[in-house]
Coordinates of C-alpha atoms in Angstrom, one line a residue:
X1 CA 22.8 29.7 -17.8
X2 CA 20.5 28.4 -20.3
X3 CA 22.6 25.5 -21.5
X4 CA 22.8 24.5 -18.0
X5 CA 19.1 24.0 -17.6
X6 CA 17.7 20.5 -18.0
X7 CA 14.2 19.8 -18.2
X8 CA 13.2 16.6 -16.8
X9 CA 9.5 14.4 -16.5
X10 CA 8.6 13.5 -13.1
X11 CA 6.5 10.6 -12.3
X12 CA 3.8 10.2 -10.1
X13 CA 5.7 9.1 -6.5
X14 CA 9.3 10.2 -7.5
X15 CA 11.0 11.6 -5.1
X16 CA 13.3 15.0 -6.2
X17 CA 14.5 16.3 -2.7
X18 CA 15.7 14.6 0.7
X19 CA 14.8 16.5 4.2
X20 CA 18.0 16.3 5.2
X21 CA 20.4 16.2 2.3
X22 CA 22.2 19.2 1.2
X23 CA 20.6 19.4 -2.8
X24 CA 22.9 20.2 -5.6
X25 CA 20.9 21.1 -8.0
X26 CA 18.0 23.7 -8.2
X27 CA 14.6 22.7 -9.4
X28 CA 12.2 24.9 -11.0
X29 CA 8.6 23.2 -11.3
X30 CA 6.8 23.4 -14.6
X31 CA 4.4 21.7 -14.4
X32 CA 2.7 19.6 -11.6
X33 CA 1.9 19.6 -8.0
X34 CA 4.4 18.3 -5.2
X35 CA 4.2 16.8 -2.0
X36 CA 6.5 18.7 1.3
X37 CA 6.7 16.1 3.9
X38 CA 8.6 16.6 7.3
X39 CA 9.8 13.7 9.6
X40 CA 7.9 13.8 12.9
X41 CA 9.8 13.2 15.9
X42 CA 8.9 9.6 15.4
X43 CA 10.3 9.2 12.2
X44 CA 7.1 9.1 10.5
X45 CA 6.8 11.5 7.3
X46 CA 3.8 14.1 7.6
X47 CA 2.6 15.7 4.8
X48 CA 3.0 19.7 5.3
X49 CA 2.3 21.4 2.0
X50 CA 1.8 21.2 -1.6
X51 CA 3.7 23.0 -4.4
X52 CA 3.0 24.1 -7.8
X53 CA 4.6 25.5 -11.0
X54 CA 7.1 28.0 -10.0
X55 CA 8.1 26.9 -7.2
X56 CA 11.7 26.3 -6.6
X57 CA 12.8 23.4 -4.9
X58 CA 16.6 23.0 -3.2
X59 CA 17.2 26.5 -2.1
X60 CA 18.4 25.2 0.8
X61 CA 21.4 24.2 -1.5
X62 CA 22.7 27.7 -2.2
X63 CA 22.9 28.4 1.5
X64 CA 24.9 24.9 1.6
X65 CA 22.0 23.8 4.0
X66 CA 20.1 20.4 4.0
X67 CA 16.5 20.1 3.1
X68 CA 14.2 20.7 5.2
X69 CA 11.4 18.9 3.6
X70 CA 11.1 15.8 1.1
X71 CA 9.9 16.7 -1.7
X72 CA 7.4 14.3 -3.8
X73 CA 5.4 14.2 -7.2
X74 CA 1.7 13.6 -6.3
X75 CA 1.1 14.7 -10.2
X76 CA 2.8 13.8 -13.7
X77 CA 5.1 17.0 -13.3
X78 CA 8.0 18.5 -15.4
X79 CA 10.6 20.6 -13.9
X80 CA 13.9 22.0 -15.0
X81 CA 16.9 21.7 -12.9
X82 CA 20.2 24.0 -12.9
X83 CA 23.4 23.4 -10.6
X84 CA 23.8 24.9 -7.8
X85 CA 27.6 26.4 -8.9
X86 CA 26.0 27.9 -12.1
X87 CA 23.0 30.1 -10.0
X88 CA 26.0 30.9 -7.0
X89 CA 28.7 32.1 -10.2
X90 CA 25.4 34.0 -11.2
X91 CA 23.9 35.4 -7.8
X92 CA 27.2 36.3 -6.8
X93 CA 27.5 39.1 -10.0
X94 CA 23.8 39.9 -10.9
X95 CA 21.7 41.3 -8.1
X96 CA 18.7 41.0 -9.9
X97 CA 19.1 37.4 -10.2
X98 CA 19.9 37.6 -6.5
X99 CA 16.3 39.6 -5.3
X100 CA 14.6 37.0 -7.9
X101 CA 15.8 34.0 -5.0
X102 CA 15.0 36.2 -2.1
X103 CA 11.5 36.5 -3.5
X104 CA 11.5 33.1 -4.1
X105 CA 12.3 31.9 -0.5
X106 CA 9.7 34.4 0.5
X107 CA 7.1 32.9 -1.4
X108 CA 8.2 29.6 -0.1
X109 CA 8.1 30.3 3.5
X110 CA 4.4 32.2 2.5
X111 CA 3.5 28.5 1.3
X112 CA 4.1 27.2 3.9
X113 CA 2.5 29.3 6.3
X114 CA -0.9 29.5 4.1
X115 CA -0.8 25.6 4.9
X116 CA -0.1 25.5 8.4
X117 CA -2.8 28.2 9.0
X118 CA -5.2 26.1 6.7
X119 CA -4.6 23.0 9.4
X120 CA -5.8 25.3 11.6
X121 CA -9.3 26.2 10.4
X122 CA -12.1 24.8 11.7
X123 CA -13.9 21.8 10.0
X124 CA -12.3 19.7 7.3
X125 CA -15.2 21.4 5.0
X126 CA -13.3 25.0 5.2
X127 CA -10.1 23.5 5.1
X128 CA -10.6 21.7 2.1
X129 CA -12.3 24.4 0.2
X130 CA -9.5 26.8 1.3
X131 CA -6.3 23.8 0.2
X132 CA -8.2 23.7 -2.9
X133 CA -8.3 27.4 -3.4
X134 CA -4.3 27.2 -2.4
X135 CA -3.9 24.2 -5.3
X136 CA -5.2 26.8 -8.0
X137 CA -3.3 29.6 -7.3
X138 CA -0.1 26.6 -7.4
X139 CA -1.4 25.7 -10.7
X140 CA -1.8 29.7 -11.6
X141 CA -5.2 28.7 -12.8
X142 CA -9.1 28.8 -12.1
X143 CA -9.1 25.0 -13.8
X144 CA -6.4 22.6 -11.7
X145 CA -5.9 19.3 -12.0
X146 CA -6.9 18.0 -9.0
X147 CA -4.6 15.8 -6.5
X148 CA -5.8 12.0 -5.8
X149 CA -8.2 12.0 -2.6
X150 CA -5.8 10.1 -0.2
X151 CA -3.0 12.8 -0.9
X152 CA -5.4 15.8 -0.3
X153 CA -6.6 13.4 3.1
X154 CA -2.4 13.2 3.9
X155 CA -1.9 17.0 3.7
X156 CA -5.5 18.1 5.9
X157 CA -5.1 14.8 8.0
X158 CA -8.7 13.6 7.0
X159 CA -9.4 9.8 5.3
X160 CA -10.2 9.3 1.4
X161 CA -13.9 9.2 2.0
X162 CA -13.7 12.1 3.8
X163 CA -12.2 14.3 1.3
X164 CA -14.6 12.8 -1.6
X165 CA -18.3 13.2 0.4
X166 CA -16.8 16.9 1.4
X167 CA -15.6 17.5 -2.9
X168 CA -19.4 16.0 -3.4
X169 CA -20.5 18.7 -1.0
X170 CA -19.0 21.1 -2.6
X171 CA -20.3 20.2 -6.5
X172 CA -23.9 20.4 -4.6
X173 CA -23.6 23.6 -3.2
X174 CA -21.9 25.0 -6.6
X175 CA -18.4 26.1 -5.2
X176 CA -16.6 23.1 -7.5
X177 CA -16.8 21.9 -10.7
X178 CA -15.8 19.2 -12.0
X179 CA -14.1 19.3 -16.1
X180 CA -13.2 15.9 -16.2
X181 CA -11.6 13.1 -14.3
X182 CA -8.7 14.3 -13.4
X183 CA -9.3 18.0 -13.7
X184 CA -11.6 20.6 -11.3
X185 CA -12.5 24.4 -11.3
X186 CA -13.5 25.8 -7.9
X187 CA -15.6 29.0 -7.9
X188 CA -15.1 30.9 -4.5
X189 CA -14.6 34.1 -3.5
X190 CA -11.3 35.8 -3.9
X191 CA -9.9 34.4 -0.6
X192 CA -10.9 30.9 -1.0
X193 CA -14.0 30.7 1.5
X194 CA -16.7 28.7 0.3
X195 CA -19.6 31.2 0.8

């Protein structure tokens, strides 16, 4: 498979999956953080999760299945893309390759449930610590680098200012640090709840 595999830069706002297009390749993310939107029933797009390195986007593809989500950069990200013939030829003779998808669907779906059940939590204080908390493990580091404040306002429904007085609450108290510009390191306890 490994002559198959392209790696490819992703900018800041590009788009790499349609909700509603059947995918054809398979992407693998590298490096960078994604935007899931879904269309409401209005036709407006609603930010419904983020994704990090690992993730695999356009399994939907080897079920022959449209997208259920688009699928954005809200980082400079790099992924690496593979067919979707060359995993089925695979999957369809190695069942190891074949439990290494199932567990990556199941972490998707876990995804996305740790993000609908963050929408749920009460006061945009715990949900931002706990989306944070989410972003690192994405990243599969303490240190992330941290998304712009209107995209982290899109995915907890909350304005720009919101998000950066509640980050400033956060430095205060000690449960955030800031490494640079771009980059943050939250210190929390092991289930992402700001004591």
């Amino acid at each position: 498979m490994q002559p198959q595999i392209v790696e490819r830069v992703i900018p800041v706002g590009r788009e790499i999956e349609t909700q509603g297009a059947r995918p054809d390749t398979v992407r693998i993310v590298k490096l960078g953080l994604f935007k899931g939107t879904r269309l409401t029933a209005r036709g407006e797009r609603r930010a419904v999760c983020l994704q990090g390195k690992g993730r695999i986007v356009g399994l939907s593809g080897l079920y022959r299945q449209p997208a259920s989500l688009s699928v954005v950069a809200i980082t400079p990200a790099r992924v690496c893309e593979v067919p979707i013939d060359v995993i089925d030829d695979l999957g369809a003779t190695d069942r190891n390759f074949r439990r290494c998808l199932y567990k990556a669907l199941a972490r998707y779906i876990d995804n996305l449930a740790d993000w609908s059940r963050i929408l749920r939590e009460e006061g945009i204080a715990t949900q931002l610590c706990q989306a944070l908390h989410l972003i690192s493990l994405e990243e599969g580091h303490k240190a992330f680098r941290i998304p712009s404040h209107v995209e982290l306002g899109r995915v907890l429904g909350a304005r720009r200012e919101t998000v950066a007085r509640h980050i400033g609450a956060l430095i205060e108290r000690g449960h955030f640090t800031k490494i640079d510009r771009w980059h943050g390191m939250l210190t929390t306890a092991s289930d992402g709840t700001c004591a």
